[in-house]
Amino acid sequence: MDIATVIGLILCVVLICGSIVIGGGSFGSFIDIPSVLVVLGGSVAAVLIAFPLKTALGAFKITLKCFLNKTEDVKTIIQQLVALAETARRDGLLALESKMEEVEHPFVRLGVQLAIDGSPPEVIEDLLRTEVDSIATRHAEGKHLMDQLGRFAPAYGMIGTLLGLVMMLSNMSDPSSIGAGMAVALLTTLYGAIASNCVFIPFAEKLAYYNKKELLAREIIIRGILAIQSGENPRVIQQKLSAFIPPKQRSQEAA
Amino acid sequence: MDIATVIGLILCVVLICGSIVIGGGSFGSFIDIPSVLVVLGGSVAAVLIAFPLKTALGAFKITLKCFLNKTEDVKTIIQQLVALAETARRDGLLALESKMEEVEHPFVRLGVQLAIDGSPPEVIEDLLRTEVDSIATRHAEGKHLMDQLGRFAPAYGMIGTLLGLVMMLSNMSDPSSIGAGMAVALLTTLYGAIASNCVFIPFAEKLAYYNKKELLAREIIIRGILAIQSGENPRVIQQKLSAFIPPKQRSQEAA
Amino acid sequence: MDIATVIGLILCVVLICGSIVIGGGSFGSFIDIPSVLVVLGGSVAAVLIAFPLKTALGAFKITLKCFLNKTEDVKTIIQQLVALAETARRDGLLALESKMEEVEHPFVRLGVQLAIDGSPPEVIEDLLRTEVDSIATRHAEGKHLMDQLGRFAPAYGMIGTLLGLVMMLSNMSDPSSIGAGMAVALLTTLYGAIASNCVFIPFAEKLAYYNKKELLAREIIIRGILAIQSGENPRVIQQKLSAFIPPKQRSQEAA
Amino acid sequence: MDIATVIGLILCVVLICGSIVIGGGSFGSFIDIPSVLVVLGGSVAAVLIAFPLKTALGAFKITLKCFLNKTEDVKTIIQQLVALAETARRDGLLALESKMEEVEHPFVRLGVQLAIDGSPPEVIEDLLRTEVDSIATRHAEGKHLMDQLGRFAPAYGMIGTLLGLVMMLSNMSDPSSIGAGMAVALLTTLYGAIASNCVFIPFAEKLAYYNKKELLAREIIIRGILAIQSGENPRVIQQKLSAFIPPKQRSQEAA
Amino acid sequence: MDIATVIGLILCVVLICGSIVIGGGSFGSFIDIPSVLVVLGGSVAAVLIAFPLKTALGAFKITLKCFLNKTEDVKTIIQQLVALAETARRDGLLALESKMEEVEHPFVRLGVQLAIDGSPPEVIEDLLRTEVDSIATRHAEGKHLMDQLGRFAPAYGMIGTLLGLVMMLSNMSDPSSIGAGMAVALLTTLYGAIASNCVFIPFAEKLAYYNKKELLAREIIIRGILAIQSGENPRVIQQKLSAFIPPKQRSQEAA
């Protein structure tokens, strides 16, 4: 579970509610269902037009990812690859077959299987890189969807405020209601700003971060598989792959 | 038909009308023909200046595409390519001639024809890639036109509002008409925001999505044709091409 | 002549004037010479600082291009190149000398001359590409100038409005003049928005479009010249070069 | 210590406080704890959601770097590399072992060690470049975090102002309090603008500058190590590496 | 001297002062020393934090460059290179030694010296390109500094206006002073807009232009030196290098 996402969201809610309480406002004046509908409904509608149905419906699943995603432990992956390299060097590539059960990461499995099958290195690299590219493309689409929600939410907030202002201005017979009318009109802008800056934009950033981490892990795996296949020295492989991670984590690993 | 576009547009209309009804506004105060003319007419005029006549007139056709476009089914294309590969491997490249009738996709036909004609692989790849590049360029132009509409609509909305404000401010003899004047002035900004965020920007995004899908399909076809020509094993071809699509779709295909 | 530019500009003027007439405003309240000077003069001044004198003075000529430019007909160029290829294949490269008079396009002439002179293909390609790069650079500068005008016009519009507001606010003895003061102050913002969105930004886009078309034509010519020199089959050359243009235009050409 | 950062921050504080004093305002009217909480707390919350916990907590350490960072002296590094090159040329690569103690820069040590170990040049370059890439990635993340803070601070400033405006507008029974309400509402926007423009954005720029300098130093080291290994003339190495630094610094170095 | 910069700046001042005079404003109401301090001082402070002290202090020198810079005459450089090529072809590379005194451009001197020293072409190209890259990096930094000033000036203008508004709003006992308070508050926004759009942004653009011209000249020199070293025909060298400059200038040169 991604604890930072949870803490951040709770902090957002506490700060906004707290500032209303301290400011002496009533929560009632901050709740307006039609405004919520315009901002969230409008953003969803825009995303439905902008994306194919399947991707748009996948937005909910993508959101969950920001809470539940478990980044792969790059250090463990490197250790596994080095262990595989040792086996391959000692007992030949075919000996990896017996080790396949211990390998959990599907991408490592795919690579090792290709190596055992005796595909030439160019074919293996081509296949694995195509796979990585198509993963990157799918992830980029998820991030892009969040980015678009973060862009449409304030836009529909502004549309809602303009709707409210026009209604208020075309009916100014009762001057005492002007303040309340303005307050309601501003609520959609507020909703749009909160939805965008507390949820959509930060979520898009976190998805981008996950994607980067995952692509790094896969890059390490591709390099590792190719090194294993070419029968490189496991110690050299470890040195090569460790260069991808910060020195601090590296030294722990050596220990 | 692209059902998401239709749902999204209907949702937009329902939300905006609903919020007017709930807010107690009259639809009459939201309709102002000159404002519509300034925003839509202005955007069209700007696009006419910015693009050649042919491209600008094509905007209507491009808009239709967001409703009617049928994305190519990548899985089917891969199956066809694998079937062609099997024929070519069993009976030689020339045997593909008899299969040409079954091939519907014009780009596959072009590639297979080139392979049958015995053009060298570099020539085939060069020709097909040039073709793909020029398709991508034309599609990018369509998306760019929508982007520009999405950028000009709010700008002309602001121009309309400024026109309205100047008229209102230079004639303030009747204070009671100020509210109504402001309301009308704001309408163009509202129209610009709605046109941009409900139609132009989401449409531009969807066109970009279609383009990406289509380019992916063509990339798969180019790789497939080249693999067929070089007489690769159909099973390897299938594995290579399947790497371009998500694993879920892949496993269904294998079934 | 670029008819779309003319139609677009006329439409802009008609819409803006029309909306003033329908709104019941007087044209007099929309004309303020000092405001025009601040917006246009300021944009010109900023462009003078931002660009060398020669480029800045060239802005007028660039503007004319948006009205008068005649895009090169790519189909005709391809036909000419194929005709040259046929001559070269039948009678040798030197036979092109006699055909030089029929060739109008200076870039085709340059390429053919280089081929006749017997320069090696790398030298020809290098020379032609350097030429194309330096054309692209000069065109990009023209577009960039228009972009900057489109960016400075609203900025100086805002500067003018601030000047007007400060004058109005420091002299509020006569409340009845506040409306008129505000109206005049807003005029510069209006002028900046119109100058930018009716002229500068669309013109920059059209210049970019011309540039793209011209570079495409030159790319086709370079490919054609190199193919002619290497003695390729004219039919293959036609197929290769046609891949650069949309299929529709291609089929007409074949007819 | 980075004296410019300190001077800049002090100047910011002096200017803002000075302008309050000269303007005759009281500092009390500029302090509002809930507003501080919304802006800073909100930015922190958004960053927590957008980044993994570890990176977000590292923000404080990154901030310190803007005060304490000591850029590496590129001239000294070049002199060291040239000295190493002289030793290697005179006494062979293995003689560098005895010089290792004098080398402080960990990246130079790593490179020299690899050269002594007799790794082939491609392996050394690959390892060192992977190392540099992963440093660049980590630094880019730090800068990106600052960029996000600089983007969220004004956004939460606006959210705070909207909260304040809605509270003020829904409770306008006492007209005399409107001014004070507006003042408090504007404070969050002010805080957001100051936090962003005095701290976050300039800090992000300085981190980017440090990163660039460090990458330049490492590029020089990689080139130097490879040149040492290939036994190039130390004078040529000096000339090559000096080309990376401005001529002025270079001439001093020669002296 | 760059006459366009001077004309542009004078035009800016004349237009702004003129519009104040015509608008009937007094210059006194446009001068507020604390506002100047907040905008300019704040921008300088932000730049001090964002850049190292040396670069920030260099801003004044960079500014001078926009007035005094003399762009190199590319035609003359080409003529010199062709003359050197003729000497080298007739009398050998070493004969260039005697011509060195006539060569003024330090970069041409460096290249010729390397050629005389008999360095292999790859080494010469590598050294010259590294030199060009490091010049480009230093220039980009100067432009970046101006860009940042152009971005911070309006930001500090807004900060100043918010400071003024808060002071005005928290002290509204005297309604007649509201207008004047607002006017003063708006002055910082005005100053920021003028500083950014009359000075910083156009200066950044001009620095970018100088940089591009200088890099083009150096590209031509590198190509020329390499061609001289490889003993190419001076006429071909002239043709090659002339392709970098517009045809118009070229034909004059041939005359």
PDB file of C-alpha atoms in Angstrom, chain B residues 24-150:
ATOM      1  CA  GLY B  24     -33.587  28.341 -11.082  1.00  0.00           C
ATOM      2  CA  GLY B  25     -32.288  30.172 -14.137  1.00  0.00           C
ATOM      3  CA  SER B  26     -34.261  30.591 -17.344  1.00  0.00           C
ATOM      4  CA  PHE B  27     -32.778  29.149 -20.522  1.00  0.00           C
ATOM      5  CA  GLY B  28     -33.623  32.422 -22.244  1.00  0.00           C
ATOM      6  CA  SER B  29     -30.961  34.276 -20.311  1.00  0.00           C
ATOM      7  CA  PHE B  30     -28.352  31.839 -21.623  1.00  0.00           C
ATOM      8  CA  ILE B  31     -29.087  32.287 -25.306  1.00  0.00           C
ATOM      9  CA  ASP B  32     -27.602  35.172 -27.232  1.00  0.00           C
ATOM     10  CA  ILE B  33     -27.179  34.679 -30.974  1.00  0.00           C
ATOM     11  CA  PRO B  34     -24.559  37.420 -31.566  1.00  0.00           C
ATOM     12  CA  SER B  35     -22.424  35.853 -28.814  1.00  0.00           C
ATOM     13  CA  VAL B  36     -22.648  32.470 -30.524  1.00  0.00           C
ATOM     14  CA  LEU B  37     -21.611  34.103 -33.787  1.00  0.00           C
ATOM     15  CA  VAL B  38     -18.599  35.830 -32.265  1.00  0.00           C
ATOM     16  CA  VAL B  39     -17.285  32.671 -30.588  1.00  0.00           C
ATOM     17  CA  LEU B  40     -17.977  30.077 -33.285  1.00  0.00           C
ATOM     18  CA  GLY B  41     -17.616  32.431 -36.236  1.00  0.00           C
ATOM     19  CA  GLY B  42     -14.429  33.887 -34.811  1.00  0.00           C
ATOM     20  CA  SER B  43     -12.900  30.463 -34.215  1.00  0.00           C
ATOM     21  CA  VAL B  44     -13.778  29.411 -37.752  1.00  0.00           C
ATOM     22  CA  ALA B  45     -12.353  32.648 -39.157  1.00  0.00           C
ATOM     23  CA  ALA B  46      -9.096  32.197 -37.238  1.00  0.00           C
ATOM     24  CA  VAL B  47      -8.831  28.608 -38.448  1.00  0.00           C
ATOM     25  CA  LEU B  48      -9.423  29.754 -42.035  1.00  0.00           C
ATOM     26  CA  ILE B  49      -6.503  32.166 -41.717  1.00  0.00           C
ATOM     27  CA  ALA B  50      -4.336  29.602 -39.941  1.00  0.00           C
ATOM     28  CA  PHE B  51      -4.915  26.676 -42.306  1.00  0.00           C
ATOM     29  CA  PRO B  52      -5.301  26.242 -46.064  1.00  0.00           C
ATOM     30  CA  LEU B  53      -8.912  26.300 -47.270  1.00  0.00           C
ATOM     31  CA  LYS B  54      -8.991  22.549 -47.930  1.00  0.00           C
ATOM     32  CA  THR B  55      -7.868  21.584 -44.434  1.00  0.00           C
ATOM     33  CA  ALA B  56     -10.225  24.102 -42.791  1.00  0.00           C
ATOM     34  CA  LEU B  57     -13.196  22.785 -44.773  1.00  0.00           C
ATOM     35  CA  GLY B  58     -12.172  19.273 -43.799  1.00  0.00           C
ATOM     36  CA  ALA B  59     -12.832  20.120 -40.155  1.00  0.00           C
ATOM     37  CA  PHE B  60     -16.429  18.941 -40.440  1.00  0.00           C
ATOM     38  CA  LYS B  61     -15.326  15.567 -41.797  1.00  0.00           C
ATOM     39  CA  ILE B  62     -12.749  15.267 -39.047  1.00  0.00           C
ATOM     40  CA  THR B  63     -15.454  15.946 -36.467  1.00  0.00           C
ATOM     41  CA  LEU B  64     -17.547  13.126 -37.871  1.00  0.00           C
ATOM     42  CA  LYS B  65     -14.598  10.805 -37.429  1.00  0.00           C
ATOM     43  CA  CYS B  66     -14.881  11.200 -33.639  1.00  0.00           C
ATOM     44  CA  PHE B  67     -18.352   9.677 -33.866  1.00  0.00           C
ATOM     45  CA  LEU B  68     -17.939   7.100 -36.607  1.00  0.00           C
ATOM     46  CA  ASN B  69     -14.342   5.932 -36.436  1.00  0.00           C
ATOM     47  CA  LYS B  70     -13.872   2.183 -36.123  1.00  0.00           C
ATOM     48  CA  THR B  71     -10.435   1.391 -34.729  1.00  0.00           C
ATOM     49  CA  GLU B  72      -8.775  -1.463 -36.472  1.00  0.00           C
ATOM     50  CA  ASP B  73      -8.733  -4.693 -34.538  1.00  0.00           C
ATOM     51  CA  VAL B  74      -5.042  -5.318 -33.990  1.00  0.00           C
ATOM     52  CA  LYS B  75      -5.586  -8.931 -32.969  1.00  0.00           C
ATOM     53  CA  THR B  76      -7.290  -9.782 -36.257  1.00  0.00           C
ATOM     54  CA  ILE B  77      -4.505  -8.116 -38.196  1.00  0.00           C
ATOM     55  CA  ILE B  78      -1.910 -10.217 -36.366  1.00  0.00           C
ATOM     56  CA  GLN B  79      -3.899 -13.407 -37.057  1.00  0.00           C
ATOM     57  CA  GLN B  80      -4.086 -12.527 -40.757  1.00  0.00           C
ATOM     58  CA  LEU B  81      -0.366 -11.823 -40.908  1.00  0.00           C
ATOM     59  CA  VAL B  82       0.422 -15.127 -39.185  1.00  0.00           C
ATOM     60  CA  ALA B  83      -1.892 -16.954 -41.628  1.00  0.00           C
ATOM     61  CA  LEU B  84      -0.114 -15.288 -44.536  1.00  0.00           C
ATOM     62  CA  ALA B  85       3.236 -16.256 -43.004  1.00  0.00           C
ATOM     63  CA  GLU B  86       2.151 -19.878 -42.821  1.00  0.00           C
ATOM     64  CA  THR B  87       1.096 -19.903 -46.484  1.00  0.00           C
ATOM     65  CA  ALA B  88       4.327 -18.181 -47.519  1.00  0.00           C
ATOM     66  CA  ARG B  89       6.426 -20.662 -45.579  1.00  0.00           C
ATOM     67  CA  ARG B  90       4.618 -23.705 -46.905  1.00  0.00           C
ATOM     68  CA  ASP B  91       4.077 -22.707 -50.535  1.00  0.00           C
ATOM     69  CA  GLY B  92       6.475 -19.813 -51.148  1.00  0.00           C
ATOM     70  CA  LEU B  93       5.922 -16.079 -51.377  1.00  0.00           C
ATOM     71  CA  LEU B  94       4.172 -16.327 -54.719  1.00  0.00           C
ATOM     72  CA  ALA B  95       1.410 -18.419 -53.163  1.00  0.00           C
ATOM     73  CA  LEU B  96       0.301 -15.273 -51.360  1.00  0.00           C
ATOM     74  CA  GLU B  97      -1.114 -14.064 -54.671  1.00  0.00           C
ATOM     75  CA  SER B  98      -4.063 -16.421 -54.290  1.00  0.00           C
ATOM     76  CA  LYS B  99      -4.681 -15.193 -50.741  1.00  0.00           C
ATOM     77  CA  MET B 100      -4.810 -11.525 -51.713  1.00  0.00           C
ATOM     78  CA  GLU B 101      -8.570 -11.555 -52.097  1.00  0.00           C
ATOM     79  CA  GLU B 102      -9.063 -12.441 -48.441  1.00  0.00           C
ATOM     80  CA  VAL B 103      -6.910  -9.547 -47.300  1.00  0.00           C
ATOM     81  CA  GLU B 104      -9.025  -6.471 -46.687  1.00  0.00           C
ATOM     82  CA  HIS B 105      -6.640  -4.039 -45.029  1.00  0.00           C
ATOM     83  CA  PRO B 106      -5.221  -1.889 -47.858  1.00  0.00           C
ATOM     84  CA  PHE B 107      -1.893  -1.473 -46.094  1.00  0.00           C
ATOM     85  CA  VAL B 108      -1.450  -5.250 -45.708  1.00  0.00           C
ATOM     86  CA  ARG B 109      -2.355  -5.640 -49.395  1.00  0.00           C
ATOM     87  CA  LEU B 110       0.253  -3.048 -50.394  1.00  0.00           C
ATOM     88  CA  GLY B 111       2.929  -4.774 -48.318  1.00  0.00           C
ATOM     89  CA  VAL B 112       2.093  -8.282 -49.548  1.00  0.00           C
ATOM     90  CA  GLN B 113       2.031  -7.064 -53.155  1.00  0.00           C
ATOM     91  CA  LEU B 114       5.487  -5.549 -52.741  1.00  0.00           C
ATOM     92  CA  ALA B 115       6.744  -8.811 -51.242  1.00  0.00           C
ATOM     93  CA  ILE B 116       5.273 -10.835 -54.133  1.00  0.00           C
ATOM     94  CA  ASP B 117       6.852  -8.431 -56.648  1.00  0.00           C
ATOM     95  CA  GLY B 118      10.176  -9.406 -55.156  1.00  0.00           C
ATOM     96  CA  SER B 119      11.271  -5.929 -54.064  1.00  0.00           C
ATOM     97  CA  PRO B 120      14.260  -6.070 -51.710  1.00  0.00           C
ATOM     98  CA  PRO B 121      13.384  -5.688 -48.005  1.00  0.00           C
ATOM     99  CA  GLU B 122      14.998  -2.222 -47.685  1.00  0.00           C
ATOM    100  CA  VAL B 123      12.839  -0.930 -50.525  1.00  0.00           C
ATOM    101  CA  ILE B 124       9.680  -2.424 -48.998  1.00  0.00           C
ATOM    102  CA  GLU B 125      10.444  -1.003 -45.568  1.00  0.00           C
ATOM    103  CA  ASP B 126      11.329   2.393 -47.033  1.00  0.00           C
ATOM    104  CA  LEU B 127       8.115   2.549 -49.073  1.00  0.00           C
ATOM    105  CA  LEU B 128       5.855   1.402 -46.255  1.00  0.00           C
ATOM    106  CA  ARG B 129       7.465   3.753 -43.721  1.00  0.00           C
ATOM    107  CA  THR B 130       7.173   6.729 -46.077  1.00  0.00           C
ATOM    108  CA  GLU B 131       3.499   5.824 -46.457  1.00  0.00           C
ATOM    109  CA  VAL B 132       3.037   5.643 -42.693  1.00  0.00           C
ATOM    110  CA  ASP B 133       4.880   8.938 -42.171  1.00  0.00           C
ATOM    111  CA  SER B 134       2.657  10.712 -44.648  1.00  0.00           C
ATOM    112  CA  ILE B 135      -0.473   9.259 -42.986  1.00  0.00           C
ATOM    113  CA  ALA B 136       0.819  10.395 -39.586  1.00  0.00           C
ATOM    114  CA  THR B 137       1.436  13.878 -40.984  1.00  0.00           C
ATOM    115  CA  ARG B 138      -2.104  14.139 -42.336  1.00  0.00           C
ATOM    116  CA  HIS B 139      -3.617  12.910 -39.069  1.00  0.00           C
ATOM    117  CA  ALA B 140      -1.447  15.272 -37.029  1.00  0.00           C
ATOM    118  CA  GLU B 141      -2.845  18.096 -39.148  1.00  0.00           C
ATOM    119  CA  GLY B 142      -6.413  17.103 -38.244  1.00  0.00           C
ATOM    120  CA  LYS B 143      -5.573  16.987 -34.560  1.00  0.00           C
ATOM    121  CA  HIS B 144      -3.742  20.300 -34.824  1.00  0.00           C
ATOM    122  CA  LEU B 145      -6.849  21.912 -36.371  1.00  0.00           C
ATOM    123  CA  MET B 146      -8.967  20.760 -33.407  1.00  0.00           C
ATOM    124  CA  ASP B 147      -6.286  22.008 -31.007  1.00  0.00           C
ATOM    125  CA  GLN B 148      -6.377  25.404 -32.654  1.00  0.00           C
ATOM    126  CA  LEU B 149     -10.182  25.535 -32.444  1.00  0.00           C
ATOM    127  CA  GLY B 150      -9.864  24.667 -28.742  1.00  0.00           C
TER     128      GLY B 150
END
